[in-house]
mmCIF file of C-alpha atoms in Angstrom:
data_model
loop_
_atom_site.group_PDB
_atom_site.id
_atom_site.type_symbol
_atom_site.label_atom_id
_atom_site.label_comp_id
_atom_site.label_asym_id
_atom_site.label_seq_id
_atom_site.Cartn_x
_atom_site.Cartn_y
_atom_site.Cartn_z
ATOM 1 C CA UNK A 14 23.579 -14.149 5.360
ATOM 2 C CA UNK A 15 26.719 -12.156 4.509
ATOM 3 C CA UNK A 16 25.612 -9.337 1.912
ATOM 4 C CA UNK A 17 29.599 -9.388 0.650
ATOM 5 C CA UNK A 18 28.473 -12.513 -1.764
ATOM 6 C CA UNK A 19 26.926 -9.470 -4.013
ATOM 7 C CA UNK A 20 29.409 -7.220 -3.610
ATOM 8 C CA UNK A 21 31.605 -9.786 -5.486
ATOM 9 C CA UNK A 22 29.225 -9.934 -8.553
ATOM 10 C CA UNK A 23 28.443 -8.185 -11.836
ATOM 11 C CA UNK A 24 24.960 -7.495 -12.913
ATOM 12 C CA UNK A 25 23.983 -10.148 -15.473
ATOM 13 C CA UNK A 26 25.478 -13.001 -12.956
ATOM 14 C CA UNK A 27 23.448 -15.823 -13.333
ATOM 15 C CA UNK A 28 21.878 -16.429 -9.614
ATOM 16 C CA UNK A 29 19.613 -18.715 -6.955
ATOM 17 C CA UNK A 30 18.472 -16.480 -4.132
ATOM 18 C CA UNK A 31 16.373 -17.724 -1.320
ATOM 19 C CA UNK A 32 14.541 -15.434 0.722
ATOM 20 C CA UNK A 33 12.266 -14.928 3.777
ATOM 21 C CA UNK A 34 8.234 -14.246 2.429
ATOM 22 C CA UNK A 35 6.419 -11.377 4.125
ATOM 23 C CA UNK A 36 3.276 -12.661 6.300
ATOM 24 C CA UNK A 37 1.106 -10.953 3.296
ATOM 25 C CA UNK A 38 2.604 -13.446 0.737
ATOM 26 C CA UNK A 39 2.925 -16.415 2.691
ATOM 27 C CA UNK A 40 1.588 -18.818 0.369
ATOM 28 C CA UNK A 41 -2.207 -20.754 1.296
ATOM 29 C CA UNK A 42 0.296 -24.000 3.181
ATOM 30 C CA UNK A 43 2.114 -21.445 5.302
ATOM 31 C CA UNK A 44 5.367 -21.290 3.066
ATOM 32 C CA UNK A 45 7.642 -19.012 4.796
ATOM 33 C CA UNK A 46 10.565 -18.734 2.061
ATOM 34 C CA UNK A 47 10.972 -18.566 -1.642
ATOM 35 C CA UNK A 48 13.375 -19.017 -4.185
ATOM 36 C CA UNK A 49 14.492 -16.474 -7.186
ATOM 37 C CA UNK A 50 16.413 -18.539 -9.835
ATOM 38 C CA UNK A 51 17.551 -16.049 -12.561
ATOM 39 C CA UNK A 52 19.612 -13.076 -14.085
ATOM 40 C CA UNK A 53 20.835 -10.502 -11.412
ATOM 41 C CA UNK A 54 19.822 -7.030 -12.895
ATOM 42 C CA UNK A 55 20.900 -4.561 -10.107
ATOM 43 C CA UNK A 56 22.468 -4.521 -6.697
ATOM 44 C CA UNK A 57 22.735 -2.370 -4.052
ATOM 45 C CA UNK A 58 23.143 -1.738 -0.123
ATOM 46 C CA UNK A 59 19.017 -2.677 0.454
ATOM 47 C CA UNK A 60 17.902 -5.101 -2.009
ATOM 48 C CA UNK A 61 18.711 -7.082 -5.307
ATOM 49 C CA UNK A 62 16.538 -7.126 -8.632
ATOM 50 C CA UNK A 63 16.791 -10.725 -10.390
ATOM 51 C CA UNK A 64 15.364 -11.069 -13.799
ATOM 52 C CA UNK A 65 13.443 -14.393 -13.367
ATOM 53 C CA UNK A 66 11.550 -15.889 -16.353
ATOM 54 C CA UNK A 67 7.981 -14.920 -15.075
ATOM 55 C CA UNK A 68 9.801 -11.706 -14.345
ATOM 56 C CA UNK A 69 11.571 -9.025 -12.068
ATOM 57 C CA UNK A 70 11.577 -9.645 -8.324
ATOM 58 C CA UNK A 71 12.967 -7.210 -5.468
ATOM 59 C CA UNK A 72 14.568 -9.175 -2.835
ATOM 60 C CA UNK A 73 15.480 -6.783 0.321
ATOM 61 C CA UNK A 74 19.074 -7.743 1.283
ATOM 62 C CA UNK A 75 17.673 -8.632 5.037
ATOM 63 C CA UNK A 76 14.957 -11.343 3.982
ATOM 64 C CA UNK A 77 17.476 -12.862 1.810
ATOM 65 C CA UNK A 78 18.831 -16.577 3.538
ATOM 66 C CA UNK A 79 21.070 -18.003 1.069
ATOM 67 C CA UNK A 80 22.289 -17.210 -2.594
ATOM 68 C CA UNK A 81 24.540 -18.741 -5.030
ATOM 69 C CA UNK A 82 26.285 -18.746 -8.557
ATOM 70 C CA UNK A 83 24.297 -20.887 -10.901
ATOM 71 C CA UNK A 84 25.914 -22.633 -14.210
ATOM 72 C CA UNK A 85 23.303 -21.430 -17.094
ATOM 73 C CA UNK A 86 20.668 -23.235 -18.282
ATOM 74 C CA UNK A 87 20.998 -26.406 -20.076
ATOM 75 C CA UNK A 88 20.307 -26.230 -23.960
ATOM 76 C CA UNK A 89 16.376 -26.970 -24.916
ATOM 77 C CA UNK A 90 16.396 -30.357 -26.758
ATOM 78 C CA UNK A 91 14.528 -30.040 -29.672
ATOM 79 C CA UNK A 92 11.699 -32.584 -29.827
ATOM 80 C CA UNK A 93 12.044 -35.002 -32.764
ATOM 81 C CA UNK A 94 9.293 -34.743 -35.946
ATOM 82 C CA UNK A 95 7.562 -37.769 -36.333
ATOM 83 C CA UNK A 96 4.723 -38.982 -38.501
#
């Protein structure tokens, strides 16, 4: 993937990155990639740092398939009182 997608972002840019899993965290079905759906905190020339909401993740730039600008979230509904 072209790295010059982050070079055209500001931290705080609201991001989907999909990335290549090391063998050690290949999950127990063989999953091979992963996604990062979240805030971008810091970039630089060897990895991103996206705030996710279970937390940070460090994505090295070269693992990293696709990524993409993301509209934010939707608005919770609030769930109706009833009796």
């Amino acid at each position: 993937m072209s790295t010059d997608f982050f070079a055209s972002l500001d931290p705080g840019a609201r991001v989907v990155v999909r990335y290549r899993l090391s063998p050690g965290e290949q999950g127990s079905a063989g999953e091979r990639l992963s996604d990062a759906l979240g805030y971008l905190l810091e970039i630089n020339e060897k990895s991103v740092t996206v705030q996710t909401r279970t937390g940070e993740i460090h994505i090295n730039r070269g693992s990293i398939t696709h990524a993409k600008l993301v509209p934010p979230p939707p608005e919770r509904r609030r769930t109706a009182y009833r009796s």
